[in-house]
Each structure stands twice: as structure tokens, then as C-alpha cells.
């Protein structure tokens, strides 16, 4: 299925919109907009609504009071019997003019005595409101939104008898007119405030989001390799913290990269040394026309030794790479540690016996632990091999095994040459060998302890060393009995 260029444009617009909506800027903008607009609209609507209610109540009360005064006058002028009073007639007309309304005076027989609209005089009005008013109940209601309709009883002052009813309807047009003006003003107010809120939302969201934008740009520069400077965005505590944490990670990566480069150059150097020797030996044989057989034999055995050394370095490097692989490749199973150590000792005793070195295993209890037997065996072999290699004639190697409920502990103690204090910190580093002069005499690649440490760390264990030059060295290892993933 082919996507047309127009569709691409829609898809990319859609993406831009989603990216914007997900941004902090957009969230700040929306939050500000809502926080500004919602209360403003509520206040504007609330004010208008309460004005309307209040105005209608005031108007009703006013009219009701006026009608009560009027009904008293109607009684005192006996208007229901004799509606000829011009004074009352005038007042009725004045009142209905004032409120733009209509007043109908009804007597006891539901007959209209006076209608200010002069439409139904002499007719009967028997409506529910009028009947209820004769029963003593005044009514007051808003009809069709445009009129307030009410009934007011005409009562005799002494007997309290209801002798008639005033049926009044008052226009609310003036209230609605006022309300229209007010709504217009409120709308202008809302619009001005709305624009102000909108502008400040845009500005604030831009300025508040800017440090994060700067951060993204800086990170992009660092990621693309255009900048090696530390990230420093101090606008907010958060950006400062992110910058600090990011710089820490970058520094760790730089250190890692440096150590990787150093490792590669060390490996190349170590691999080249035996090759150079082999080349020198072979060349010197080649230039001699009649080299004696003895010389050939001697040089060839030197060459074989160098090949052996090269082989050992490569084997160690491969072990190291294997150790460095993640714990996922571990082959964890319950292993009898006593057996494992015993087996290593058995393999090393013939080598030890060449220098008449005694090797002893002291086990305080049987120990079974969840470990990778292969890797751990390599680690302990290296420790014990070193204990023999860097030992004196007639020396001893003491291996002990103990455990508590959480860990097992292995110590490899020897009576060898010891390690100078200043070297103790470096012996676990790759290719580090204490004394170059004795390194020439004693075979080694400088990788053994690095392999050992890596194997122990992958088991979440720990290794420590203490040593006295001329007296001997102790390596102490601690490993959890149960594998911690
Ligand atoms: P190597 O292949 O040189 O033995 P290692 O990594 O096993 O490499 O050891 C690093 C260095 O630490 C050795 O070259 C040696 O100088 C020193 N070392 C290790 N174990 C002992 C020990 N038991 N006694 C004295 N020196 C030791």
C-alpha cells in the first residue's frame, strides 16, 4: 500500500500535534488557561444570575408594598362599592404606569370593578389565584419571564375580612434591559481578561518550558559529539539535579571508555611481545648461513616457550571476556565446595612439590553452595597457583574453608614473597604485575587476579588481600551460599 504525499503531510501534522500536546509547555499553557478562564466565567455568570434574581425579588416586594398601601386606601375610600373616586383612580393609573403593568380590582363577587387597561371592567374573573387570595393566600409568580403576576387581598382593617382582590401584573422588561447592558459589560470584561490570560499563558508556558528546551539542545549536542562540556541547566532544582546525574553518567562512561582503550592497547602490547621475540629468534637463525643444530634447538625451544606464553595470554583473555559477560550466562547449581577445593589442590600438588611446597586444606564444616562451579574453580585455581608461583622453596600454602548461615569463606595463605603495600591496590587490575624483574622469572600474564575478582563479583561476593613482603600473602574470599540474582 502506498501512502500519498498528502497523507504523509497529515500524518506528520498529527505527530507534531501529539508531540506538542505531550510537552510540558502545552501542559503549563492549558493549566494556566483553565485556571484563569474557569473562575472568570463562573464569576461572570454567577454575578449576572444573582443580579437577575435579586432585581426580580426587589421589584416584587416593592410592588407588593405599594399594593398593600393601595388596598388600604381602597377600603378607606370604599372603592369597591363606589369606584368613582378620582384620587384612587389616579393612583391606580400612576402605579400601573410606574411599573409598566396592569392592575385589576376585583370585588367579593369576582366582578372587575376597575382594570387599568379598561378591557374587562364589569366582567367576572374566577381564576385559581383569585380564589386562593380570597382564602387568604397571596400569590406571586414570574409568568413567561416577562411579567411578575401577583394577587394582593383587600382587607377590612377592623374585621380582617377579605372584601376584594388586587390582581397585578408588572413588566420585568426594565430588569432584562439592565441585564442586557450588564451582560454586554461582562462580556467585554471576560473578553479582555480572556485575552490577558491567554497571552500570559503563552508567555509563561514559553518561559517556564525554556530551560527544558535548552536541556534537550545541550543533550543533543553532547549525543552528537559536538560538545564535551558538562550539562549545566540551573534554572530549576529539577534541571540542576538532572544535569548533575547526567554528568555523573557521562563521566562514568568516559572512564569506562578510557579503561577500554587502555585495555585494548595493553592487550595488543602483550600479544605483540612474544611475537616480537619469535621474530627476532627466527630472523637471527635465518641470517646465519651455517647455524649449528644445537643453536637451532635452543632457539626453537625459546620459540616454543614464546608460543606457549602467547597461548596462555589468549586463554586468559578469553576467560576474562567470559567472566565479564552478564550473570545470565552463569550455570548455577549446588556445588560441594570442599570437593571443589580438594580437586584444585590435587591438581596443583605436583607443581608445588617441584619447589617442595606443602599444600593443606583445612575445612571447618561441609559446605554446599549455589555457584557456577567452572568460574569459581578458575578463581580459586588462580589464587592457589599464585600462592605456589610466588612462594619460596620449602614453603607452604594453607587453604581454609568455613561458613555461616549466609556466606562461605575461603582463605588462601602462603609463605611466599608477599606484595609491597603500594602494589596492593593494583594487583586486581588487568595486566598488572608487581615487579617487572621477577615477572620475567615467574611466568604470568597479569590477568589471573582480574579473572578471579570478576568471577567472585559475578557471584555477588568479595575478595580482600593482606600481605607482608618476605612473609607471605593472604587472600580472603566471601561468597553467598545462595545465589543472589
Ligand atoms: P600473574 O599472571 O602475573 O600471576 P595475577 O593477576 O595473577 O597475574 O597477579 C598479579 C600480580 O600480583 C602478580 O604478577 C604478582 O606480582 C602479584 N601476586 C599475586 N598473587 C601473589 C601472591 N600470592 N604472592 C605474591 N604476589 C602475588
Coordinates of C-alpha atoms and ligand atoms in Angstrom, one line a residue:
X1 CA 0.0 0.0 0.0
X2 CA 1.4 3.4 -1.0
X3 CA 0.9 6.4 1.1
X4 CA 0.3 9.6 -0.9
X5 CA 2.3 12.7 -0.1
X6 CA -0.8 14.5 1.2
X7 CA -1.4 11.6 3.7
X8 CA 2.2 12.0 4.8
X9 CA 1.6 15.6 5.5
X10 CA -1.5 14.8 7.6
X11 CA 0.4 12.1 9.5
X12 CA 3.3 14.4 10.2
X13 CA 1.0 17.2 11.3
X14 CA -0.7 14.7 13.6
X15 CA 2.6 13.8 15.1
X16 CA 3.6 17.4 15.6
X17 CA 0.3 18.0 17.4
X18 CA 0.7 14.9 19.7
X19 CA 4.3 15.9 20.5
X20 CA 3.2 19.4 21.4
X21 CA 0.3 18.2 23.5
X22 CA 2.6 15.9 25.4
X23 CA 5.1 18.7 26.1
X24 CA 5.5 20.4 29.4
X25 CA 4.9 23.7 27.6
X26 CA 1.5 22.6 26.5
X27 CA 0.6 21.3 29.9
X28 CA 1.6 24.6 31.6
X29 CA -0.3 26.5 28.9
X30 CA -3.5 24.5 29.3
X31 CA -3.3 24.6 33.2
X32 CA -2.9 28.4 33.2
X33 CA -5.7 28.8 30.7
X34 CA -8.1 26.7 32.6
X35 CA -7.0 28.3 36.0
X36 CA -7.7 31.7 34.5
X37 CA -10.7 31.1 32.4
X38 CA -12.9 28.8 34.5
X39 CA -13.1 31.1 37.7
X40 CA -13.6 34.1 35.4
X41 CA -16.6 32.6 33.6
X42 CA -18.1 31.2 36.8
X43 CA -17.8 34.7 38.5
X44 CA -19.3 36.5 35.4
X45 CA -22.2 34.0 35.1
X46 CA -22.8 34.0 38.9
X47 CA -22.9 37.8 39.1
X48 CA -25.4 38.1 36.3
X49 CA -27.6 35.4 37.6
X50 CA -27.7 36.7 41.2
X51 CA -28.4 40.2 39.8
X52 CA -31.4 38.9 37.9
X53 CA -32.8 37.1 40.9
X54 CA -32.2 40.0 43.3
X55 CA -33.8 42.5 40.9
X56 CA -37.0 40.4 40.5
X57 CA -37.3 39.9 44.3
X58 CA -36.8 43.7 44.9
X59 CA -39.3 44.5 42.2
X60 CA -41.9 42.0 43.6
X61 CA -41.5 43.3 47.2
X62 CA -41.8 46.9 46.0
X63 CA -45.0 46.3 44.1
X64 CA -46.4 44.2 46.9
X65 CA -45.8 47.0 49.4
X66 CA -47.3 49.6 47.1
X67 CA -50.4 47.4 46.6
X68 CA -50.9 46.9 50.3
X69 CA -50.9 50.7 50.8
X70 CA -53.3 50.9 47.9
X71 CA -55.6 48.2 49.2
X72 CA -55.9 50.1 52.5
X73 CA -56.8 53.2 50.6
X74 CA -59.4 51.3 48.6
X75 CA -61.0 50.1 51.8
X76 CA -61.0 53.6 53.4
X77 CA -62.5 55.2 50.3
X78 CA -65.0 52.3 50.0
X79 CA -63.8 52.0 46.4
X80 CA -65.4 48.5 45.8
X81 CA -68.8 49.9 46.4
X82 CA -68.2 53.3 44.8
X83 CA -65.4 53.3 42.2
X84 CA -65.9 56.9 41.3
X85 CA -63.1 58.3 43.4
X86 CA -60.8 60.1 41.1
X87 CA -57.9 60.1 43.6
X88 CA -57.9 56.3 43.8
X89 CA -58.4 56.0 40.0
X90 CA -55.4 58.3 39.5
X91 CA -53.2 56.4 42.0
X92 CA -54.1 53.1 40.3
X93 CA -53.2 54.6 36.9
X94 CA -50.0 56.1 38.3
X95 CA -48.9 52.8 39.8
X96 CA -49.5 50.8 36.7
X97 CA -47.6 53.4 34.7
X98 CA -44.7 53.4 37.1
X99 CA -44.2 49.6 36.8
X100 CA -45.4 49.3 33.2
X101 CA -48.1 47.0 34.4
X102 CA -51.8 46.4 34.8
X103 CA -53.9 46.5 38.0
X104 CA -57.3 44.8 38.2
X105 CA -59.6 45.5 41.2
X106 CA -62.0 42.6 41.8
X107 CA -64.8 42.7 44.3
X108 CA -66.3 39.9 46.5
X109 CA -68.4 38.7 43.6
X110 CA -65.4 38.2 41.3
X111 CA -66.5 41.2 39.3
X112 CA -63.9 43.5 37.9
X113 CA -64.5 47.0 39.4
X114 CA -61.5 48.6 37.7
X115 CA -59.0 47.5 35.0
X116 CA -56.2 50.0 34.3
X117 CA -56.2 48.6 30.7
X118 CA -60.0 49.2 30.7
X119 CA -60.6 46.0 28.9
X120 CA -62.5 43.7 31.2
X121 CA -64.4 46.1 33.6
X122 CA -67.7 44.6 34.7
X123 CA -66.6 41.1 33.7
X124 CA -66.0 38.2 36.1
X125 CA -62.6 36.8 36.9
X126 CA -62.7 33.4 38.6
X127 CA -59.1 32.3 38.4
X128 CA -57.4 29.9 40.8
X129 CA -55.1 32.7 42.1
X130 CA -58.1 35.0 42.8
X131 CA -59.9 32.2 44.7
X132 CA -56.8 31.4 46.7
X133 CA -56.3 35.0 47.5
X134 CA -59.9 35.2 48.9
X135 CA -58.9 32.3 51.1
X136 CA -56.1 34.4 52.5
X137 CA -53.2 33.3 50.3
X138 CA -51.2 35.8 48.3
X139 CA -49.6 34.5 45.1
X140 CA -46.6 35.8 43.4
X141 CA -45.1 34.3 40.3
X142 CA -43.0 35.0 37.3
X143 CA -45.0 34.4 34.2
X144 CA -43.4 33.9 30.8
X145 CA -40.2 35.6 32.2
X146 CA -41.6 39.0 31.1
X147 CA -44.2 39.6 33.9
X148 CA -44.5 39.2 37.6
X149 CA -48.0 38.3 38.4
X150 CA -49.4 38.7 41.9
X151 CA -52.5 38.9 43.9
X152 CA -53.0 41.1 47.0
X153 CA -56.1 40.9 49.2
X154 CA -58.2 44.0 50.0
X155 CA -58.9 43.6 53.7
X156 CA -61.2 45.5 56.1
X157 CA -58.9 46.9 58.8
X158 CA -61.2 46.1 61.8
X159 CA -62.8 42.7 60.8
X160 CA -59.8 41.5 58.7
X161 CA -62.4 40.3 56.2
X162 CA -61.2 40.0 52.6
X163 CA -63.6 42.0 50.5
X164 CA -61.7 42.1 47.3
X165 CA -58.6 41.2 45.4
X166 CA -56.0 43.3 43.5
X167 CA -54.7 41.3 40.5
X168 CA -51.5 42.9 39.5
X169 CA -49.1 42.1 36.6
X170 CA -45.8 44.0 36.4
X171 CA -43.5 44.0 33.4
X172 CA -39.8 42.9 34.0
X173 CA -38.6 44.5 30.8
X174 CA -36.6 47.1 32.6
X175 CA -34.8 44.4 34.6
X176 CA -34.0 42.5 31.4
X177 CA -32.8 45.7 29.8
X178 CA -30.4 46.3 32.7
X179 CA -29.3 42.7 32.5
X180 CA -28.6 43.1 28.8
X181 CA -26.4 46.1 29.5
X182 CA -24.7 44.2 32.3
X183 CA -24.2 41.1 30.2
X184 CA -22.6 43.3 27.5
X185 CA -20.2 44.8 30.0
X186 CA -19.5 41.4 31.5
X187 CA -18.7 40.0 28.0
X188 CA -16.2 42.8 27.3
X189 CA -14.7 42.2 30.7
X190 CA -14.5 38.4 30.0
X191 CA -13.0 39.0 26.6
X192 CA -10.3 41.4 27.9
X193 CA -9.4 39.1 30.8
X194 CA -9.6 36.1 28.5
X195 CA -7.1 37.7 26.1
X196 CA -4.9 38.7 29.0
X197 CA -5.0 35.2 30.4
X198 CA -4.3 33.7 27.0
X199 CA -1.3 36.0 26.4
X200 CA 0.2 35.4 29.9
X201 CA -0.4 31.6 29.4
X202 CA 1.5 31.6 26.1
X203 CA 4.4 33.7 27.6
X204 CA 4.6 31.8 30.8
X205 CA 4.5 28.4 29.2
X206 CA 7.3 29.5 26.8
X207 CA 9.5 30.9 29.6
X208 CA 8.8 28.1 32.1
X209 CA 9.5 25.4 29.4
X210 CA 12.6 27.1 28.0
X211 CA 15.1 25.5 30.4
X212 CA 13.9 22.1 29.4
X213 CA 14.2 23.1 25.7
X214 CA 17.8 24.3 26.4
X215 CA 18.5 21.0 28.2
X216 CA 17.3 19.0 25.1
X217 CA 19.5 21.1 22.8
X218 CA 22.6 20.6 25.1
X219 CA 21.9 16.9 25.4
X220 CA 21.6 16.6 21.6
X221 CA 24.9 18.4 21.2
X222 CA 26.6 16.1 23.6
X223 CA 25.0 13.0 22.0
X224 CA 26.1 14.1 18.5
X225 CA 29.6 14.6 19.8
X226 CA 29.7 18.4 19.2
X227 CA 30.2 19.2 22.8
X228 CA 32.2 17.7 25.7
X229 CA 31.2 20.3 28.2
X230 CA 29.2 19.4 31.4
X231 CA 25.5 19.9 31.3
X232 CA 24.6 22.9 33.4
X233 CA 21.0 23.9 33.4
X234 CA 20.4 25.6 36.8
X235 CA 17.0 27.2 36.2
X236 CA 15.2 24.8 38.4
X237 CA 16.2 22.4 41.2
X238 CA 15.0 19.6 39.0
X239 CA 17.0 20.6 36.0
X240 CA 20.0 21.1 38.2
X241 CA 19.6 17.6 39.6
X242 CA 19.1 16.0 36.2
X243 CA 22.2 17.8 35.0
X244 CA 24.3 16.6 37.9
X245 CA 23.1 13.0 37.5
X246 CA 23.6 13.1 33.7
X247 CA 27.2 14.5 34.2
X248 CA 27.9 11.6 36.6
X249 CA 26.8 9.0 34.0
X250 CA 28.8 10.7 31.2
X251 CA 31.9 10.8 33.4
X252 CA 31.4 7.1 34.3
X253 CA 31.1 6.3 30.6
X254 CA 34.2 8.4 29.8
X255 CA 36.2 6.4 32.5
X256 CA 34.8 3.2 31.0
X257 CA 35.8 4.2 27.5
X258 CA 39.3 5.2 28.7
X259 CA 39.8 1.9 30.5
X260 CA 38.5 0.0 27.4
X261 CA 41.0 1.9 25.2
X262 CA 43.8 1.2 27.7
X263 CA 42.8 -2.4 27.9
X264 CA 42.9 -2.8 24.1
X265 CA 46.3 -1.1 23.9
X266 CA 47.6 -3.4 26.8
X267 CA 46.3 -6.5 25.0
X268 CA 47.9 -5.5 21.7
X269 CA 51.2 -4.9 23.5
X270 CA 51.1 -8.1 25.5
X271 CA 50.2 -10.1 22.4
X272 CA 53.0 -8.4 20.4
X273 CA 55.8 -9.1 22.9
X274 CA 56.0 -12.9 22.3
X275 CA 55.6 -12.4 18.6
X276 CA 58.5 -9.9 18.5
X277 CA 60.7 -12.4 20.4
X278 CA 59.7 -15.2 18.0
X279 CA 60.5 -12.9 15.0
X280 CA 63.9 -11.9 16.5
X281 CA 64.8 -15.6 17.2
X282 CA 63.7 -16.8 13.7
X283 CA 65.5 -13.9 11.9
X284 CA 68.7 -14.5 13.8
X285 CA 68.6 -18.1 12.7
X286 CA 67.9 -17.1 9.1
X287 CA 70.8 -14.7 8.7
X288 CA 73.3 -17.4 9.9
X289 CA 74.3 -19.5 6.9
X290 CA 75.6 -22.5 8.8
X291 CA 74.0 -22.3 12.2
X292 CA 74.8 -25.3 14.3
X293 CA 72.0 -27.7 15.1
X294 CA 72.4 -27.0 18.9
X295 CA 71.7 -23.3 18.2
X296 CA 68.6 -24.3 16.2
X297 CA 67.4 -26.5 19.0
X298 CA 68.0 -23.8 21.6
X299 CA 66.2 -21.1 19.6
X300 CA 63.4 -23.4 18.7
X301 CA 62.8 -24.2 22.3
X302 CA 62.7 -20.5 23.1
X303 CA 60.3 -20.0 20.2
X304 CA 58.1 -22.8 21.6
X305 CA 58.2 -21.1 25.0
X306 CA 57.1 -17.8 23.5
X307 CA 54.2 -19.6 21.6
X308 CA 53.2 -21.1 24.9
X309 CA 53.2 -17.7 26.5
X310 CA 51.1 -16.3 23.7
X311 CA 48.7 -19.2 24.1
X312 CA 48.4 -18.5 27.8
X313 CA 47.6 -14.8 27.3
X314 CA 44.9 -15.7 24.8
X315 CA 43.4 -18.3 27.1
X316 CA 43.4 -15.9 30.0
X317 CA 41.9 -13.1 27.8
X318 CA 39.1 -15.5 26.7
X319 CA 38.4 -16.4 30.3
X320 CA 38.3 -12.8 31.2
X321 CA 35.8 -12.0 28.4
X322 CA 33.7 -14.9 29.5
X323 CA 33.8 -13.7 33.1
X324 CA 32.7 -10.2 32.1
X325 CA 29.6 -11.5 30.4
X326 CA 26.5 -10.9 32.4
X327 CA 25.3 -13.2 35.1
X328 CA 22.6 -14.6 32.7
X329 CA 25.3 -16.9 31.3
X330 CA 26.0 -18.4 34.7
X331 CA 25.5 -22.1 35.3
X332 CA 24.3 -22.0 38.9
X333 CA 23.9 -25.3 40.7
X334 CA 24.5 -26.7 44.2
X335 CA 28.2 -27.4 44.5
X336 CA 30.2 -29.2 47.2
X337 CA 32.9 -26.5 47.9
X338 CA 35.1 -29.0 49.9
X339 CA 35.2 -31.3 46.9
X340 CA 35.9 -28.3 44.5
X341 CA 38.8 -27.1 46.6
X342 CA 40.2 -30.6 47.2
X343 CA 40.2 -31.2 43.4
X344 CA 42.1 -28.0 42.7
X345 CA 44.7 -28.8 45.4
X346 CA 45.1 -32.3 43.9
X347 CA 45.9 -30.8 40.5
X348 CA 48.4 -28.3 41.9
X349 CA 50.3 -30.5 44.3
X350 CA 52.6 -32.0 41.6
X351 CA 53.6 -28.4 40.6
X352 CA 54.0 -27.4 44.3
X353 CA 56.2 -30.4 45.0
X354 CA 58.7 -29.1 42.5
X355 CA 59.6 -26.4 45.0
X356 CA 58.8 -28.7 47.9
X357 CA 55.8 -26.6 48.9
X358 CA 53.3 -28.2 51.2
X359 CA 49.6 -27.6 50.4
X360 CA 47.0 -28.1 53.1
X361 CA 43.2 -27.8 53.1
X362 CA 41.6 -27.1 56.4
X363 CA 37.8 -27.3 56.3
X364 CA 35.7 -26.3 59.3
X365 CA 32.5 -27.8 58.0
X366 CA 31.0 -29.3 54.9
X367 CA 29.8 -26.5 52.6
X368 CA 27.4 -26.7 49.7
X369 CA 26.6 -23.5 47.8
X370 CA 24.7 -22.4 44.7
X371 CA 27.6 -21.3 42.4
X372 CA 28.9 -21.7 38.9
X373 CA 31.5 -24.4 39.5
X374 CA 33.5 -23.7 36.4
X375 CA 34.0 -20.0 37.1
X376 CA 34.6 -20.4 40.8
X377 CA 37.1 -23.2 40.2
X378 CA 39.1 -20.9 37.9
X379 CA 39.0 -18.2 40.5
X380 CA 40.4 -20.4 43.3
X381 CA 42.9 -22.1 40.9
X382 CA 44.4 -18.7 40.2
X383 CA 44.7 -17.8 43.9
X384 CA 46.3 -21.1 44.7
X385 CA 48.5 -21.1 41.6
X386 CA 49.8 -17.7 42.6
X387 CA 50.3 -18.9 46.2
X388 CA 52.6 -21.6 44.7
X389 CA 54.2 -19.5 42.0
X390 CA 55.2 -16.6 44.3
X391 CA 56.3 -18.9 47.1
X392 CA 59.8 -19.9 48.2
X393 CA 61.5 -23.3 48.2
X394 CA 60.1 -25.5 51.1
X395 CA 57.3 -23.1 51.7
X396 CA 53.6 -23.8 52.4
X397 CA 50.1 -22.9 51.2
X398 CA 47.3 -23.0 53.6
X399 CA 43.7 -23.1 52.3
X400 CA 40.8 -22.8 54.7
X401 CA 37.1 -23.2 54.3
X402 CA 34.4 -22.0 56.7
X403 CA 30.7 -20.9 56.5
X404 CA 27.9 -19.2 58.5
X405 CA 24.2 -19.2 57.6
X406 CA 24.7 -16.7 54.8
X407 CA 28.2 -17.0 53.3
X408 CA 31.1 -19.3 52.9
X409 CA 34.7 -18.0 53.4
X410 CA 37.8 -19.3 51.7
X411 CA 41.3 -18.1 52.7
X412 CA 44.4 -18.8 50.7
X413 CA 47.5 -18.1 52.9
X414 CA 51.1 -18.6 51.6
X415 CA 54.6 -18.2 53.0
X416 CA 55.8 -16.5 49.8
X417 CA 57.5 -13.3 48.8
X418 CA 54.5 -11.0 49.7
X419 CA 53.2 -8.0 47.8
X420 CA 54.5 -4.5 48.5
X421 CA 51.9 -2.2 50.1
X422 CA 51.9 0.3 47.2
X423 CA 51.0 -2.5 44.8
X424 CA 48.1 -4.0 46.8
X425 CA 45.6 -1.6 45.2
X426 CA 46.6 -2.6 41.7
X427 CA 47.0 -6.3 41.7
X428 CA 43.4 -6.9 40.6
X429 CA 43.9 -4.7 37.5
X430 CA 44.3 -6.3 34.1
X431 CA 47.9 -6.9 33.1
X432 CA 49.3 -5.6 36.3
X433 CA 52.3 -7.5 37.6
X434 CA 54.1 -6.3 40.8
X435 CA 57.7 -6.4 39.9
X436 CA 58.8 -6.5 36.3
X437 CA 62.1 -8.1 37.3
X438 CA 60.5 -11.0 39.0
X439 CA 57.8 -11.2 36.3
X440 CA 60.5 -12.2 33.9
X441 CA 61.5 -15.1 36.1
X442 CA 58.0 -16.2 37.0
X443 CA 55.5 -16.9 34.2
X444 CA 52.3 -14.9 34.2
X445 CA 50.1 -12.7 32.2
X446 CA 48.9 -10.3 34.9
X447 CA 45.3 -11.4 34.2
X448 CA 44.8 -14.1 36.8
X449 CA 43.6 -11.9 39.7
X450 CA 41.4 -9.8 37.3
X451 CA 39.7 -13.1 36.3
X452 CA 39.4 -14.1 39.9
X453 CA 37.8 -10.8 41.0
X454 CA 35.4 -10.9 38.2
X455 CA 34.3 -14.4 38.9
X456 CA 33.7 -13.6 42.6
X457 CA 31.9 -10.4 41.8
X458 CA 29.5 -12.2 39.5
X459 CA 28.6 -14.3 42.5
X460 CA 28.0 -11.1 44.5
X461 CA 30.9 -12.0 46.7
X462 CA 34.0 -10.0 47.8
X463 CA 37.8 -10.5 47.8
X464 CA 40.4 -8.9 50.1
X465 CA 44.1 -9.2 50.3
X466 CA 46.7 -8.6 53.1
X467 CA 50.4 -9.1 52.7
X468 CA 53.8 -8.6 54.2
X469 CA 56.8 -8.5 52.0
X470 CA 59.1 -11.5 52.7
X471 CA 56.5 -13.2 55.0
X472 CA 53.5 -14.1 52.8
X473 CA 50.1 -13.2 51.5
X474 CA 46.5 -13.9 52.5
X475 CA 43.6 -13.7 50.1
X476 CA 40.2 -13.8 51.8
X477 CA 37.1 -14.6 49.7
X478 CA 33.5 -14.3 50.8
X479 CA 30.6 -15.7 48.7
X480 CA 26.9 -16.0 49.4
X481 CA 25.7 -19.6 50.0
X482 CA 22.5 -18.9 48.0
X483 CA 22.9 -17.2 44.6
X484 CA 21.6 -13.7 44.5
X485 CA 20.3 -12.9 41.1
Ligands
LIG1 P1 50.2 -13.2 37.1 O1 49.8 -13.8 35.8 O2 51.3 -12.2 36.9 O3 50.3 -14.1 38.2 P2 47.9 -12.1 38.5 O4 46.9 -11.2 38.1 O5 47.5 -13.5 39.0 O6 48.9 -12.2 37.3 O7 48.7 -11.4 39.7 C1 49.1 -10.1 39.6 C2 50.4 -9.8 40.3 O8 50.1 -9.9 41.7 C3 51.4 -10.9 40.1 O9 52.2 -10.5 39.0 C4 52.2 -10.9 41.4 O10 53.2 -9.9 41.3 C5 51.2 -10.5 42.4 N1 50.7 -11.6 43.2 C6 49.6 -12.3 43.0 N2 49.4 -13.3 44.0 C7 50.5 -13.2 44.8 C8 51.0 -14.0 45.9 N3 50.2 -14.9 46.4 N4 52.1 -13.6 46.4 C9 52.8 -12.6 45.9 N5 52.5 -11.8 44.9 C10 51.3 -12.2 44.3

